[in-house]
Amino acid sequence: SNQRIIRDMIQTDSAINPGNSGGPLLDTSGKMIGINTMILSSSGSSAGVGFAVSSETAMRVVSDLLKYGKVKRGVIDASLYQLDYRIARYAGLDITQGMLVSEVTDGGNAEKVGIKGGTEAAYYGNRKNIIYLGGDVITQIDNIKIASLADYYSALESKKPGDVVEITVHRNKKDVVLKMTLAE
C-alpha cells in the first residue's frame, strides 16, 4: 500500500489473519523461519496466499530497533524523482525509466563519487515543487534494475549506512558505473 517492496518474502499457504499476523512461521522441525506478515486475498477473507518476512530480515530490523529505536537504511544522499515518459520527453532524455537525480547533497557521498544533479529548474506536479533537469538517471544499484521508486527502495532495503554499492547512472546517452558509500 505504501509502494515499499520487501525482498525475500516467504510465500506460504498457512492461514494468516488478524489473530496470527506477527506470529512465527515454523518449518517442519519447529525452527522459526519467518514472521507471518500479510495475506493476498481476492475475497477479503483470510483465504489466499500468505507471506512472511524471513527470520534474517526480522533479526536485522529488530536489532536496529533495539539499538537505535528505528531501522537504519543506507541511502543515496540526493533528491530523486521517478522518471516517467512525460518528464523524459520534456527533458529530452533517451530513456523513460529510472530515478532522476535532481540535486545532490553538498559535500555528501553522492557528490564525492561524481553523481550529477540537474541544473535546469522545472515545475513538477502542483507548481509548488521544482525539480532540476539535466542530472544523472540512476538505472541500476548493484545487480538490481531501477525503473521506479519501488525498485530503488527494494535495492536499498537490506543496505546499511556505510555499505558500498555499485550504481549505474545514465548520463549523456551513456551508462557510467560508480561505487558509492551509502549515507544514513
CSV table of C-alpha atoms in Angstrom, one decimal:
chain,number,residue,atom,x,y,z
A,1,SER,CA,0.0,0.0,0.0
A,2,ASN,CA,2.9,2.4,0.6
A,3,GLN,CA,4.8,1.2,-2.5
A,4,ARG,CA,7.6,-0.3,-0.4
A,5,ILE,CA,9.0,-3.6,-1.6
A,6,ILE,CA,10.2,-6.1,1.0
A,7,ARG,CA,12.6,-8.5,-0.7
A,8,ASP,CA,13.0,-12.2,0.1
A,9,MET,CA,9.5,-12.7,1.5
A,10,ILE,CA,8.4,-16.3,2.1
A,11,GLN,CA,5.2,-17.4,0.4
A,12,THR,CA,3.1,-19.8,2.5
A,13,ASP,CA,-0.2,-21.4,2.3
A,14,SER,CA,-0.6,-21.1,6.1
A,15,ALA,CA,-3.6,-19.1,7.2
A,16,ILE,CA,-2.7,-15.6,8.1
A,17,ASN,CA,-5.4,-13.4,9.7
A,18,PRO,CA,-5.6,-10.6,12.2
A,19,GLY,CA,-5.1,-13.1,15.1
A,20,ASN,CA,-1.8,-14.5,14.0
A,21,SER,CA,-0.2,-11.8,11.9
A,22,GLY,CA,3.1,-11.1,13.5
A,23,GLY,CA,3.4,-14.6,14.8
A,24,PRO,CA,6.2,-17.1,13.8
A,25,LEU,CA,6.3,-19.2,10.7
A,26,LEU,CA,7.8,-22.5,11.6
A,27,ASP,CA,9.3,-25.2,9.4
A,28,THR,CA,8.5,-28.9,9.9
A,29,SER,CA,11.2,-29.3,12.5
A,30,GLY,CA,9.8,-26.4,14.6
A,31,LYS,CA,12.5,-23.9,13.6
A,32,MET,CA,11.3,-20.3,13.2
A,33,ILE,CA,12.0,-19.3,9.6
A,34,GLY,CA,9.9,-16.1,9.4
A,35,ILE,CA,7.2,-13.8,10.8
A,36,ASN,CA,3.7,-14.0,9.3
A,37,THR,CA,3.1,-10.6,7.8
A,38,MET,CA,0.2,-10.4,5.3
A,39,ILE,CA,-2.2,-12.2,3.0
A,40,LEU,CA,-3.1,-11.5,-0.6
A,41,SER,CA,-6.8,-12.3,-0.8
A,42,SER,CA,-9.2,-11.7,-3.7
A,43,SER,CA,-12.2,-12.2,-1.4
A,44,GLY,CA,-11.1,-10.0,1.5
A,45,SER,CA,-11.2,-13.0,3.9
A,46,SER,CA,-8.3,-14.9,5.4
A,47,ALA,CA,-8.2,-17.2,2.4
A,48,GLY,CA,-5.4,-16.6,-0.1
A,49,VAL,CA,-1.6,-16.5,-0.4
A,50,GLY,CA,0.2,-15.7,2.8
A,51,PHE,CA,3.6,-14.0,3.1
A,52,ALA,CA,6.1,-14.0,5.9
A,53,VAL,CA,9.2,-11.8,6.4
A,54,SER,CA,12.3,-14.1,6.6
A,55,SER,CA,13.9,-14.5,10.0
A,56,GLU,CA,17.1,-13.0,8.7
A,57,THR,CA,15.3,-9.8,7.7
A,58,ALA,CA,13.4,-9.7,11.0
A,59,MET,CA,16.6,-10.1,13.0
A,60,ARG,CA,18.3,-7.2,11.2
A,61,VAL,CA,15.2,-5.0,11.7
A,62,VAL,CA,14.8,-5.9,15.4
A,63,SER,CA,18.5,-5.3,16.0
A,64,ASP,CA,18.2,-1.8,14.6
A,65,LEU,CA,15.0,-1.1,16.5
A,66,LEU,CA,16.5,-2.2,19.8
A,67,LYS,CA,19.8,-0.3,19.3
A,68,TYR,CA,18.6,2.9,17.6
A,69,GLY,CA,14.8,3.0,18.0
A,70,LYS,CA,14.4,2.9,14.2
A,71,VAL,CA,15.6,0.9,11.2
A,72,LYS,CA,18.7,2.5,9.7
A,73,ARG,CA,19.0,2.0,5.9
A,74,GLY,CA,21.6,3.3,3.6
A,75,VAL,CA,20.5,5.9,1.1
A,76,ILE,CA,21.9,7.9,-1.8
A,77,ASP,CA,22.2,11.4,-0.4
A,78,ALA,CA,20.4,13.2,-3.3
A,79,SER,CA,17.0,14.4,-4.2
A,80,LEU,CA,15.5,11.8,-6.6
A,81,TYR,CA,12.3,11.7,-8.7
A,82,GLN,CA,10.9,8.7,-10.5
A,83,LEU,CA,11.4,9.3,-14.2
A,84,ASP,CA,8.4,8.8,-16.5
A,85,TYR,CA,7.6,9.4,-20.1
A,86,ARG,CA,6.4,12.9,-19.6
A,87,ILE,CA,9.5,14.1,-17.7
A,88,ALA,CA,11.8,12.2,-20.1
A,89,ARG,CA,10.2,13.8,-23.2
A,90,TYR,CA,10.3,17.3,-21.6
A,91,ALA,CA,14.0,16.8,-20.6
A,92,GLY,CA,15.0,15.4,-24.0
A,93,LEU,CA,16.2,12.1,-22.5
A,94,ASP,CA,16.6,8.9,-24.4
A,95,ILE,CA,15.3,6.7,-21.6
A,96,THR,CA,12.0,6.8,-19.7
A,97,GLN,CA,12.7,4.8,-16.6
A,98,GLY,CA,14.9,5.2,-13.6
A,99,MET,CA,15.4,7.7,-10.8
A,100,LEU,CA,16.2,11.2,-11.9
A,101,VAL,CA,18.9,12.9,-9.8
A,102,SER,CA,17.5,16.5,-9.2
A,103,GLU,CA,20.0,17.6,-6.6
A,104,VAL,CA,22.9,16.1,-4.7
A,105,THR,CA,23.7,17.0,-1.1
A,106,ASP,CA,26.7,19.4,-0.9
A,107,GLY,CA,29.7,17.5,0.4
A,108,GLY,CA,27.8,14.3,0.5
A,109,ASN,CA,28.8,10.9,-0.7
A,110,ALA,CA,26.9,11.1,-3.9
A,111,GLU,CA,28.7,14.4,-4.8
A,112,LYS,CA,32.0,12.9,-3.8
A,113,VAL,CA,31.7,10.0,-6.3
A,114,GLY,CA,30.6,12.2,-9.1
A,115,ILE,CA,26.8,11.7,-9.2
A,116,LYS,CA,25.4,14.8,-11.1
A,117,GLY,CA,22.3,16.7,-10.2
A,118,GLY,CA,20.4,18.8,-12.6
A,119,THR,CA,20.8,22.5,-13.5
A,120,GLU,CA,17.6,23.4,-15.3
A,121,ALA,CA,14.7,24.2,-13.0
A,122,ALA,CA,11.3,23.0,-13.9
A,123,TYR,CA,7.9,22.9,-12.1
A,124,TYR,CA,6.8,19.4,-11.1
A,125,GLY,CA,3.3,18.4,-10.1
A,126,ASN,CA,1.4,21.2,-8.5
A,127,ARG,CA,3.7,24.0,-9.4
A,128,LYS,CA,5.0,24.2,-5.8
A,129,ASN,CA,7.7,21.6,-6.4
A,130,ILE,CA,10.7,22.4,-8.5
A,131,ILE,CA,12.9,19.7,-9.9
A,132,TYR,CA,16.2,20.2,-11.7
A,133,LEU,CA,16.6,18.5,-15.0
A,134,GLY,CA,19.9,17.6,-16.7
A,135,GLY,CA,21.2,15.4,-14.0
A,136,ASP,CA,22.0,11.7,-14.0
A,137,VAL,CA,19.4,9.0,-14.1
A,138,ILE,CA,20.0,6.0,-11.8
A,139,THR,CA,19.2,2.8,-13.7
A,140,GLN,CA,20.8,0.1,-11.5
A,141,ILE,CA,22.0,-0.4,-8.0
A,142,ASP,CA,24.3,-3.5,-7.6
A,143,ASN,CA,22.5,-6.0,-9.9
A,144,ILE,CA,19.0,-4.6,-9.4
A,145,LYS,CA,17.5,-2.7,-12.3
A,146,ILE,CA,16.0,0.6,-11.1
A,147,ALA,CA,12.9,1.6,-13.1
A,148,SER,CA,10.8,3.1,-10.3
A,149,LEU,CA,10.9,4.4,-6.7
A,150,ALA,CA,9.7,1.0,-5.5
A,151,ASP,CA,12.8,-0.6,-7.2
A,152,TYR,CA,15.0,2.0,-5.5
A,153,TYR,CA,13.6,1.1,-2.1
A,154,SER,CA,13.9,-2.6,-2.9
A,155,ALA,CA,17.5,-2.3,-3.9
A,156,LEU,CA,18.4,-0.5,-0.7
A,157,GLU,CA,16.1,-2.4,1.7
A,158,SER,CA,18.9,-4.6,3.1
A,159,LYS,CA,21.7,-2.0,2.9
A,160,LYS,CA,23.0,-0.1,5.9
A,161,PRO,CA,24.7,3.3,6.1
A,162,GLY,CA,28.4,2.7,5.2
A,163,ASP,CA,27.7,-0.1,2.8
A,164,VAL,CA,29.3,0.3,-0.6
A,165,VAL,CA,27.1,-0.2,-3.7
A,166,GLU,CA,27.7,-0.1,-7.4
A,167,ILE,CA,25.4,2.5,-9.0
A,168,THR,CA,24.8,2.7,-12.8
A,169,VAL,CA,23.8,6.2,-13.9
A,170,HIS,CA,22.7,7.2,-17.4
A,171,ARG,CA,24.5,10.4,-18.4
A,172,ASN,CA,24.7,11.9,-21.9
A,173,LYS,CA,23.2,8.8,-23.5
A,174,LYS,CA,25.8,6.6,-21.9
A,175,ASP,CA,26.0,4.4,-18.8
A,176,VAL,CA,28.5,5.2,-16.1
A,177,VAL,CA,29.2,2.9,-13.2
A,178,LEU,CA,30.2,4.4,-9.9
A,179,LYS,CA,31.0,2.9,-6.4
A,180,MET,CA,29.4,4.8,-3.6
A,181,THR,CA,29.3,4.5,0.2
A,182,LEU,CA,25.7,4.9,1.3
A,183,ALA,CA,24.7,7.7,3.6
A,184,GLU,CA,22.2,7.5,6.6
